[in-house]
Coordinates of C-alpha atoms in Angstrom, one line a residue:
X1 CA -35.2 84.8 -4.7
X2 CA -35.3 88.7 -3.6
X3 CA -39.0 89.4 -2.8
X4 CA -39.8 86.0 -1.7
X5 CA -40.0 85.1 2.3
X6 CA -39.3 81.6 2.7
X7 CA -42.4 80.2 4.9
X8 CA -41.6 78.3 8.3
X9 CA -41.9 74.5 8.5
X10 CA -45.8 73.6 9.3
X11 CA -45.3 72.3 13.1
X12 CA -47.2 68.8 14.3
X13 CA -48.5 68.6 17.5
X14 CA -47.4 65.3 18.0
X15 CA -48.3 64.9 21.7
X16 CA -51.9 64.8 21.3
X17 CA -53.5 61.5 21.1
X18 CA -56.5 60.4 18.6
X19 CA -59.1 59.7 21.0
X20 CA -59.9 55.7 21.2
X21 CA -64.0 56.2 20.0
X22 CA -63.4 56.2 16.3
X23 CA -61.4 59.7 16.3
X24 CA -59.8 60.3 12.5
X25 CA -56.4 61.2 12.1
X26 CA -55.4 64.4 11.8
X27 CA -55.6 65.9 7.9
X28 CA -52.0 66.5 6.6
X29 CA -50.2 69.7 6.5
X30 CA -50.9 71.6 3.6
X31 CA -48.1 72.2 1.0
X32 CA -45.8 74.6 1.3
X33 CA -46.4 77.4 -1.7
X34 CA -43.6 77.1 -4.2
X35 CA -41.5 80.0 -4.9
X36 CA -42.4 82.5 -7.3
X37 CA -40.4 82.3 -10.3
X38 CA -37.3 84.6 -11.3
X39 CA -38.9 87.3 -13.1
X40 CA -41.9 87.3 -10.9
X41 CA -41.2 90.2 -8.1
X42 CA -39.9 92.0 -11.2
X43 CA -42.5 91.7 -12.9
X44 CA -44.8 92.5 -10.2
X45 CA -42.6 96.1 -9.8
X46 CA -43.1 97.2 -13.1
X47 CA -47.1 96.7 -12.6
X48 CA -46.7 99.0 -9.7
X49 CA -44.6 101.7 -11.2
X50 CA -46.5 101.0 -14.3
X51 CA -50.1 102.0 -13.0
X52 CA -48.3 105.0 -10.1
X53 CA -47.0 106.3 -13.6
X54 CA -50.3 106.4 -15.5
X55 CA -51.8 108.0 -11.9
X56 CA -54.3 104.9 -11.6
X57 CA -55.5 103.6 -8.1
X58 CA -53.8 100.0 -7.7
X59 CA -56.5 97.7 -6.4
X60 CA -54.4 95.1 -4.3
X61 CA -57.5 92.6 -4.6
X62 CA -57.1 92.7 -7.9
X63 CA -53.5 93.7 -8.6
X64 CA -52.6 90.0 -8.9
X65 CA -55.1 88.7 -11.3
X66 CA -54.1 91.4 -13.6
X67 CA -50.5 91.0 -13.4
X68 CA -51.5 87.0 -14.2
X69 CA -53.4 88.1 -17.4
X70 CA -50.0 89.8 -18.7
X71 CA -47.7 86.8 -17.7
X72 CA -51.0 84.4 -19.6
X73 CA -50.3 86.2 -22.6
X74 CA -48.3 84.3 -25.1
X75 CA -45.1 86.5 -26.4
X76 CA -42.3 86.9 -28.8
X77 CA -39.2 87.8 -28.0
X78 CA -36.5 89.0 -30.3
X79 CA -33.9 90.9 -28.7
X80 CA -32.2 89.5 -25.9
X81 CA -28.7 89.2 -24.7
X82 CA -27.9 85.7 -23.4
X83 CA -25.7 87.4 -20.5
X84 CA -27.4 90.0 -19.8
X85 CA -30.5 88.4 -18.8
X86 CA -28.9 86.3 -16.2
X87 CA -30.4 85.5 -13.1
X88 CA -30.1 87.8 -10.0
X89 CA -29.6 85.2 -7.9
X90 CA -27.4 83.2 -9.9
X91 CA -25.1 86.5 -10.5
X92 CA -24.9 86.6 -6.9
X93 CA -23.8 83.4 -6.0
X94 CA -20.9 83.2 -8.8
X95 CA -20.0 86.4 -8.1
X96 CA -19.6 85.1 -4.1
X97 CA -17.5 82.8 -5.3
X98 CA -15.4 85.0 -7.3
X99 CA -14.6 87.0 -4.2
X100 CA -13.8 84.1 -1.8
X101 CA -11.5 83.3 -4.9
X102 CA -10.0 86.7 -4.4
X103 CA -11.0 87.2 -8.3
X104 CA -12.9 89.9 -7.4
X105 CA -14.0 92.0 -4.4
X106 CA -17.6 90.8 -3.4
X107 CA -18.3 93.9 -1.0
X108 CA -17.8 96.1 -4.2
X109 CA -20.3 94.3 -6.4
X110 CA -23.0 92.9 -3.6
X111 CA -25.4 96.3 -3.5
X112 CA -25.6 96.5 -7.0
X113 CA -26.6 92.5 -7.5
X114 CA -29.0 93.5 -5.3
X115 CA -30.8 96.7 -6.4
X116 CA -33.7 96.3 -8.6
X117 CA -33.3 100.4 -9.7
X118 CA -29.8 100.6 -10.9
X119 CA -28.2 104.1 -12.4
X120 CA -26.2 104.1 -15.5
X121 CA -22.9 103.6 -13.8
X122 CA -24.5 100.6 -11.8
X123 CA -25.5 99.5 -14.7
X124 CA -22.0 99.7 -16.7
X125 CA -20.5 97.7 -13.1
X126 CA -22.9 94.8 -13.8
X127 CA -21.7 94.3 -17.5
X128 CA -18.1 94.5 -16.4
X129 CA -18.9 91.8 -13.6
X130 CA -20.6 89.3 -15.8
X131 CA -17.9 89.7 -18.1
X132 CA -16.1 88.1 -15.8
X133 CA -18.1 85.8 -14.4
X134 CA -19.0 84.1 -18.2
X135 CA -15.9 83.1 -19.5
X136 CA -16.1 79.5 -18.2
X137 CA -18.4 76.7 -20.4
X138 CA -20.4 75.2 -16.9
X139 CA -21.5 78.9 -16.4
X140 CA -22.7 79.4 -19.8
X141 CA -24.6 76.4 -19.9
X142 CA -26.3 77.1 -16.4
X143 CA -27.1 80.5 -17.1
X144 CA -28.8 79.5 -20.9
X145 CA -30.6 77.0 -19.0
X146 CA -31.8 79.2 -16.6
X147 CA -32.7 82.3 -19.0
X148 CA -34.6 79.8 -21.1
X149 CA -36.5 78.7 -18.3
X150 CA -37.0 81.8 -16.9
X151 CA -38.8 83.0 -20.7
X152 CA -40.3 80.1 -20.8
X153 CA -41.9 80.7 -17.4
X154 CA -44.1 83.9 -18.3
X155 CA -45.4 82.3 -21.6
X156 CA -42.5 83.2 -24.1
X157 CA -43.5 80.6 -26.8
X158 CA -40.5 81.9 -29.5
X159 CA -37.2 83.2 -28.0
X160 CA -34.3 84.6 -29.9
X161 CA -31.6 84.6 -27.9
X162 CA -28.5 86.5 -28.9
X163 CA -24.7 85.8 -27.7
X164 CA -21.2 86.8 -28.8
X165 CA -19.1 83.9 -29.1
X166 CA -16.0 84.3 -27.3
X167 CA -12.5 83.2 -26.6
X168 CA -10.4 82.8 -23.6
X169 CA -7.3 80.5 -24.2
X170 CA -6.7 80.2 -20.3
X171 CA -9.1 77.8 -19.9
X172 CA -9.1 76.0 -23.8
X173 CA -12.1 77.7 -24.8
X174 CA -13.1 78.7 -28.3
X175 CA -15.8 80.4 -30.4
X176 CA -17.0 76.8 -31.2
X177 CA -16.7 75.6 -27.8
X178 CA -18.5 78.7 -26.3
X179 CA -21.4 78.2 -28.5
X180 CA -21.2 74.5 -27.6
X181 CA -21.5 75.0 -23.3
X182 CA -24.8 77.3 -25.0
X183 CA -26.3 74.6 -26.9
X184 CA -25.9 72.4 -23.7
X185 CA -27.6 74.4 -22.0
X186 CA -30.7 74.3 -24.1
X187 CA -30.2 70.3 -24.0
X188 CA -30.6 70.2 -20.2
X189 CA -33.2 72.7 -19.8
X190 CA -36.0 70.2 -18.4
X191 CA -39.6 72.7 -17.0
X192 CA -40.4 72.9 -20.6
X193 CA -40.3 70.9 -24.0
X194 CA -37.2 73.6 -26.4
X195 CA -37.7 73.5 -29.9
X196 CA -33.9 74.7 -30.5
X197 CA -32.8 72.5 -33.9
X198 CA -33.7 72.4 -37.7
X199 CA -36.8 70.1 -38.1
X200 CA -35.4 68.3 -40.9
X201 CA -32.7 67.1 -38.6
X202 CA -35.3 65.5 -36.6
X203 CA -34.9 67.4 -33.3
X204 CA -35.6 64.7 -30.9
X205 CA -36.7 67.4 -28.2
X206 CA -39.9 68.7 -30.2
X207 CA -43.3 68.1 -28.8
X208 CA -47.0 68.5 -29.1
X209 CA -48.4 71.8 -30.5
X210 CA -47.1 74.9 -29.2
X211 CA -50.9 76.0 -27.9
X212 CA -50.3 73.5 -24.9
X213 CA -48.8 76.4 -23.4
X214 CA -51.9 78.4 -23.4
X215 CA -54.3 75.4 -22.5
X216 CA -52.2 73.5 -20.1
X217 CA -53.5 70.4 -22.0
X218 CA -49.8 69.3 -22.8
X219 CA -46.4 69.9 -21.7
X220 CA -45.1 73.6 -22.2
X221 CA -42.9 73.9 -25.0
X222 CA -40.9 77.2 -26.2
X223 CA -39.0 78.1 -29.8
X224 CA -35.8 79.0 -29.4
X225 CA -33.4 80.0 -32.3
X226 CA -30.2 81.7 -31.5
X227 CA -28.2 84.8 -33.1
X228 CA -24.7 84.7 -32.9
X229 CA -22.9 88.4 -32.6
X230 CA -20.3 90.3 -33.9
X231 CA -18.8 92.8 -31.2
X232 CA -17.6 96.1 -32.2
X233 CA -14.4 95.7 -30.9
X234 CA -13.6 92.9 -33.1
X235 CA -11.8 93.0 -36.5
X236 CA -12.9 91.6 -39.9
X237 CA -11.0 88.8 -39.9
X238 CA -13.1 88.0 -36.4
X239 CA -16.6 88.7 -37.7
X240 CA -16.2 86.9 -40.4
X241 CA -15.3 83.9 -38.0
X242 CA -18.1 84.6 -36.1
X243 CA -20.5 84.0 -39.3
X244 CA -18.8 81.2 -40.4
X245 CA -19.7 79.2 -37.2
X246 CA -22.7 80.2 -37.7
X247 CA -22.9 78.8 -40.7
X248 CA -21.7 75.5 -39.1
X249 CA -24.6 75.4 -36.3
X250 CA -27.3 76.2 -38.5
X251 CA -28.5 72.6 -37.4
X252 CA -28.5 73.5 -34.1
X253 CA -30.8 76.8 -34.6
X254 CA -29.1 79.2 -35.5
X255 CA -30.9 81.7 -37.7
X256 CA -28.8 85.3 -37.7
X257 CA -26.2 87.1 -37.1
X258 CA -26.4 90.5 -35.1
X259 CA -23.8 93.6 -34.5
X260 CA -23.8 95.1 -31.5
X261 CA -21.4 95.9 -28.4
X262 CA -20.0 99.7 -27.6
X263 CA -21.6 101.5 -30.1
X264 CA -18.9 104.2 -29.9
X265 CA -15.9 101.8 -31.0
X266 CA -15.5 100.6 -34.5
X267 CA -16.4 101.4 -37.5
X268 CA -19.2 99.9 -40.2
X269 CA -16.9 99.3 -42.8
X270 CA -14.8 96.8 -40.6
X271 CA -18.3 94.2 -40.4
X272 CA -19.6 95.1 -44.0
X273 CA -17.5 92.1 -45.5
X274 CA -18.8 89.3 -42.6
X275 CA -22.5 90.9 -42.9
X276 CA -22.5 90.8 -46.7
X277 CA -20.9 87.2 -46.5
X278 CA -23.8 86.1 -43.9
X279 CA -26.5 87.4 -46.2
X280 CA -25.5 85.5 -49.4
X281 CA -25.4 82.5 -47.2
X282 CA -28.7 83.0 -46.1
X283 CA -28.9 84.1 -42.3
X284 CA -30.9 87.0 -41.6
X285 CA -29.1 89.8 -40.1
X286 CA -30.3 92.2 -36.9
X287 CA -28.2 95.3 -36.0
X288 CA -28.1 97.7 -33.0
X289 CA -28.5 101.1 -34.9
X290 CA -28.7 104.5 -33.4
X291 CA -28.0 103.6 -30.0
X292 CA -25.8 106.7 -30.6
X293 CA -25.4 109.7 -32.6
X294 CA -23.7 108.9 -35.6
X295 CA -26.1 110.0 -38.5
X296 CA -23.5 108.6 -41.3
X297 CA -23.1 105.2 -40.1
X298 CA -27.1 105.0 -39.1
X299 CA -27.6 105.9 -42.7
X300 CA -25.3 103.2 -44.0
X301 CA -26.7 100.7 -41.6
X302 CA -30.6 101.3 -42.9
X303 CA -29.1 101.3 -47.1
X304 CA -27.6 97.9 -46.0
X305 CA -31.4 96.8 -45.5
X306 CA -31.2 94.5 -42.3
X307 CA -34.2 92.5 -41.8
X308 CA -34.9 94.3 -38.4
X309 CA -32.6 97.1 -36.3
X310 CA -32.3 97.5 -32.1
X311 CA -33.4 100.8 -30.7
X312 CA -33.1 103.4 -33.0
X313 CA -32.9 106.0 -30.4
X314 CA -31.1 108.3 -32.3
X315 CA -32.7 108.3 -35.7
X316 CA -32.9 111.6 -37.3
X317 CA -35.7 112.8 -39.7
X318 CA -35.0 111.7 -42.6
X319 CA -33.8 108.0 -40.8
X320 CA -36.7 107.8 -40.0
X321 CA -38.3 108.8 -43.6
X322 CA -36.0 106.2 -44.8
X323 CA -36.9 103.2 -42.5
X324 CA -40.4 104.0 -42.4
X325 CA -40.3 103.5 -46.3
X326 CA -38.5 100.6 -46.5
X327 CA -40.6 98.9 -43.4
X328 CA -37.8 98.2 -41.4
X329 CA -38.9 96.5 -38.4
X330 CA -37.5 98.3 -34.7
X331 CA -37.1 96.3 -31.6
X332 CA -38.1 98.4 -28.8
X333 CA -36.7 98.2 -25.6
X334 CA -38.2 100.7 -23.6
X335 CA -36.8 100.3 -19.5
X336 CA -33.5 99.8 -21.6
X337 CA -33.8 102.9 -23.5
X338 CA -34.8 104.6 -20.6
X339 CA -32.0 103.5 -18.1
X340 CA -29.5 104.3 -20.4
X341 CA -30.5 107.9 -20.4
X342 CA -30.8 107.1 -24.7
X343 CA -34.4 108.5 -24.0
X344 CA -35.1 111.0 -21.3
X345 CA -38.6 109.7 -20.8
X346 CA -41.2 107.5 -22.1
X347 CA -42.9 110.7 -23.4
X348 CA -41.0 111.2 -26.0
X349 CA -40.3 107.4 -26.7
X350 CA -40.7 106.9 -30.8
X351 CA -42.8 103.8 -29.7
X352 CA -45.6 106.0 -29.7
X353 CA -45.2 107.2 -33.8
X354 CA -44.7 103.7 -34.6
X355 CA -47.3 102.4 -33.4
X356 CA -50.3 105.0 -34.9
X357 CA -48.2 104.8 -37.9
X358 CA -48.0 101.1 -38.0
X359 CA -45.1 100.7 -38.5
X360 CA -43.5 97.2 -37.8
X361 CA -41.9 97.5 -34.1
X362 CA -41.4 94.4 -31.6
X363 CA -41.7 94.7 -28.0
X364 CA -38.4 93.6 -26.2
X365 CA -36.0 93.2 -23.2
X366 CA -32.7 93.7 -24.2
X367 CA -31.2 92.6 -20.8
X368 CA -33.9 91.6 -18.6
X369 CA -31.5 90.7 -15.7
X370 CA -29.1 94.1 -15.8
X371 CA -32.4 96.3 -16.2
X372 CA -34.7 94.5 -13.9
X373 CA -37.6 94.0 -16.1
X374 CA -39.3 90.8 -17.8
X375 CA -41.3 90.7 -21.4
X376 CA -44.8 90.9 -19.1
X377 CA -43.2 93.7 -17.7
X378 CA -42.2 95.0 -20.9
X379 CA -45.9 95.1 -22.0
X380 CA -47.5 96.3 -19.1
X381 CA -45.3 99.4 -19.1
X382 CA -46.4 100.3 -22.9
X383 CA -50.0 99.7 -22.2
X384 CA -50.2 101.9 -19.2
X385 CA -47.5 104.4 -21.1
X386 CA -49.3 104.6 -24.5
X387 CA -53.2 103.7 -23.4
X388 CA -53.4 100.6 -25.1
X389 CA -56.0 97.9 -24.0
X390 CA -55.4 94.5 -23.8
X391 CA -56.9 93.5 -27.1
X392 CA -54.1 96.3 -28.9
X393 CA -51.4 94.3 -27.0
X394 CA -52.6 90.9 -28.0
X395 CA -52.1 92.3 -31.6
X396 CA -48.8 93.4 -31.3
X397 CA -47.3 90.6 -29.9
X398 CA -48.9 88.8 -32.5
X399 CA -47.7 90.8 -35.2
X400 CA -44.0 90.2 -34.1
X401 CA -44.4 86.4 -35.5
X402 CA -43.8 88.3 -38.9
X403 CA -40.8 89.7 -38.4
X404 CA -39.0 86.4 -36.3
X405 CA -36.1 84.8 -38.4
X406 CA -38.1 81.3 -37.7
X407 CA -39.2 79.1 -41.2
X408 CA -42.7 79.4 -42.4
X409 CA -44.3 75.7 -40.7
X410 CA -43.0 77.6 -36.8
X411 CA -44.7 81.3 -37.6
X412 CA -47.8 79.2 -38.4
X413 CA -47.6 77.0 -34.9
X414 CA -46.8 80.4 -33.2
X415 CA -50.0 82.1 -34.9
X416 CA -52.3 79.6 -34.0
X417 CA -50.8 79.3 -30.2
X418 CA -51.5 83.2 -30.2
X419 CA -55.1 82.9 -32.2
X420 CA -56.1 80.3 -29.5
X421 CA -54.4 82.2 -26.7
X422 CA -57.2 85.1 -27.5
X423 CA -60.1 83.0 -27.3
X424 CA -59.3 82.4 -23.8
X425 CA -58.0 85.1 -22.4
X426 CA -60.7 87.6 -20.9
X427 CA -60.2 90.8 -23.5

């Protein structure tokens, strides 16, 4: 992993003897430390910048056990893309093997993998390359498996995960079969208990209480329910495929249906049909909304009345008016929105109104691999940004159980992992 030395091999001195008047053996070697995990070093770079940005001393002594307290808390997360949060690492080794394929040129690609501070047009080269690097079903179930690991790592108890099912006839693969090689992927994850299927099916991978988590008195376990999404670019007669497999695999967790892709291409009117269709069927609906200017659509998107939007970076006054009266809940994604230039700095950021209006807003990645960050990071960012404590941010993640597309019996696990979570945790 980037940021992590590997250790040398302990070395015995084999040649000295234990001396014949009762001498004990030597002790053994102590264990090698294990590696950090994935999201660790970023993590850890986000406390930094975090506390440089808020012009507070970082006390290396204790630099660690703070960053701990953030990855301790328990968290919900609601907006993340499946391939964007993909694994540095792993994104480096297929695309390696995409170049000595000659698929792609690996010299090209290689310094951006490997920068943790990438510009816009960086950022734009990393989407292109996993583009091409997920269009196979072996990749799509490693990389699930490893992005629900990697959640599951810094105490994500509920994840939504969000995908657009694709196709690629090359290789025989379809909608169904995409979202297939994703559900294998949740099968084999195997660090933590996934609750991924409808309880009335009798998922045989549930375990204990979710709190085991928080307690280490049982196996970790982590919610996951998945959103299946309509790109822009796609017609009606494609979104409304898209929602009728997710009708199909509502056994296998999926809970929603969200629009996103280029916001520039497309028009509302092309989804309207699928998104209407999806909501008389029951699955909740999420949309990406004011990612750009476009004050008519943004308009139309809010009178729809989704259950939540994405960023909302571009909301005028009287968006705002209306979504603050209908209590429409905003995922925030603030390294996102920042990195994308959509916000020119977290001084302005509309987190800020939200939250002293309370007003409903969720705390979220987007695309923790393309933007470097984690969920801890996530949170330690806002805190130091908008001078909340730790007891403010215990709250808010909390609150996000509310506004999860999960039934009634998991928001009351999730609650109670979060009420016992705070008795623990040093406030």
């Amino acid at each position: 992993m980037r940021g992590y030395k590997e250790q040398p091999p302990i070395k015995m001195n084999v040649g000295v003897k234990i001396r014949d008047m009762g001498g004990a053996p030597p002790a053994p070697p102590p264990p090698l430390p294990p590696p950090p995990p994935p999201w660790a070093h970023k993590t850890l770079l986000f406390y930094k910048a975090a506390m440089t940005a808020g012009r507070k001393k970082i006390d290396r002594f204790g630099e660690r056990k703070k960053m701990e307290w953030w990855i301790s808390m328990p968290k919900v997360e609601l907006h993340a893309h499946l391939n964007g949060s993909i694994r540095d690492s792993t994104l480096l080794e297929l695309a390696k093997n995409l170049g000595e394929k000659g698929v792609i040129l690996f010299s090209d690609v290689e310094h951006v993998i490997r920068k943790n501070d990438r510009s816009l047009d960086e950022v734009f080269k990393m989407f292109d390359l996993i583009h091409i690097i997920t269009t196979d079903h072996a990749t799509l179930t490693r990389i699930t498996k490893e992005v629900v690991e990697d959640f599951a790592s810094e105490n994500v108890i509920y994840l939504e995960l969000r995908t657009t099912p694709k196709r690629n006839d090359s290789i025989g693969m379809s909608k169904r079969s995409y979202m297939e090689a994703v559900v294998k992927g949740l099968r084999e994850v195997g660090a933590v208990d996934v609750d991924f299927a409808s309880r009335y099916e009798g998922n045989p991978l549930k375990s204990g209480p979710v709190d085991g988590i928080c307690n280490g008195t049982t196996k970790e376990k982590i919610f996951v329910r998945l959103l299946l999404s309509i790109d822009r670019r796609e017609t009606t007669a494609d979104a409304m495929e898209t929602v009728k497999l997710a009708l199909e695999m509502r056994d296998l967790g999926v809970v929603g249906i969200d629009l996103s892709g280029n916001p520039t291409v497309g028009n509302w009117m092309t989804f309207l049909p699928a998104l209407q269709f999806a909501r008389e069927q029951g699955l909740s609906i999420t949309l990406h909304c004011g990612e750009v200017p476009n004050p008519k659509e943004i308009q139309a998107m809010l009178e729809f009345l989704p259950e939540r939007v994405g960023h909302a970076c571009f909301f005028k006054e009287d968006h705002w008016e209306n979504a603050k009266s209908l209590k429409i809940p905003i995922e925030i994604c603030l390294t996102s929105n920042i990195r994308t230039g959509s916000i020119s700095s977290l001084d302005v950021h509309h987190f800020a109104d939200l939250y002293h209006e309370k007003h409903p807003l969720i705390l979220c990645t987007d695309d923790s691999g393309v933007f470097s960050t984690s969920l801890s990071g996530e949170y330690i960012l806002a805190a130091s940004s908008f001078g909340l404590g730790k007891k403010e941010m215990i709250e808010l993640g909390r609150s996000a159980i509310e506004f999860t597309f999960a039934d009634d019996e998991v928001k009351r696990e999730l609650r109670e992992a979060f009420d016992s979570a705070a008795g623990k945790l040093e406030l």
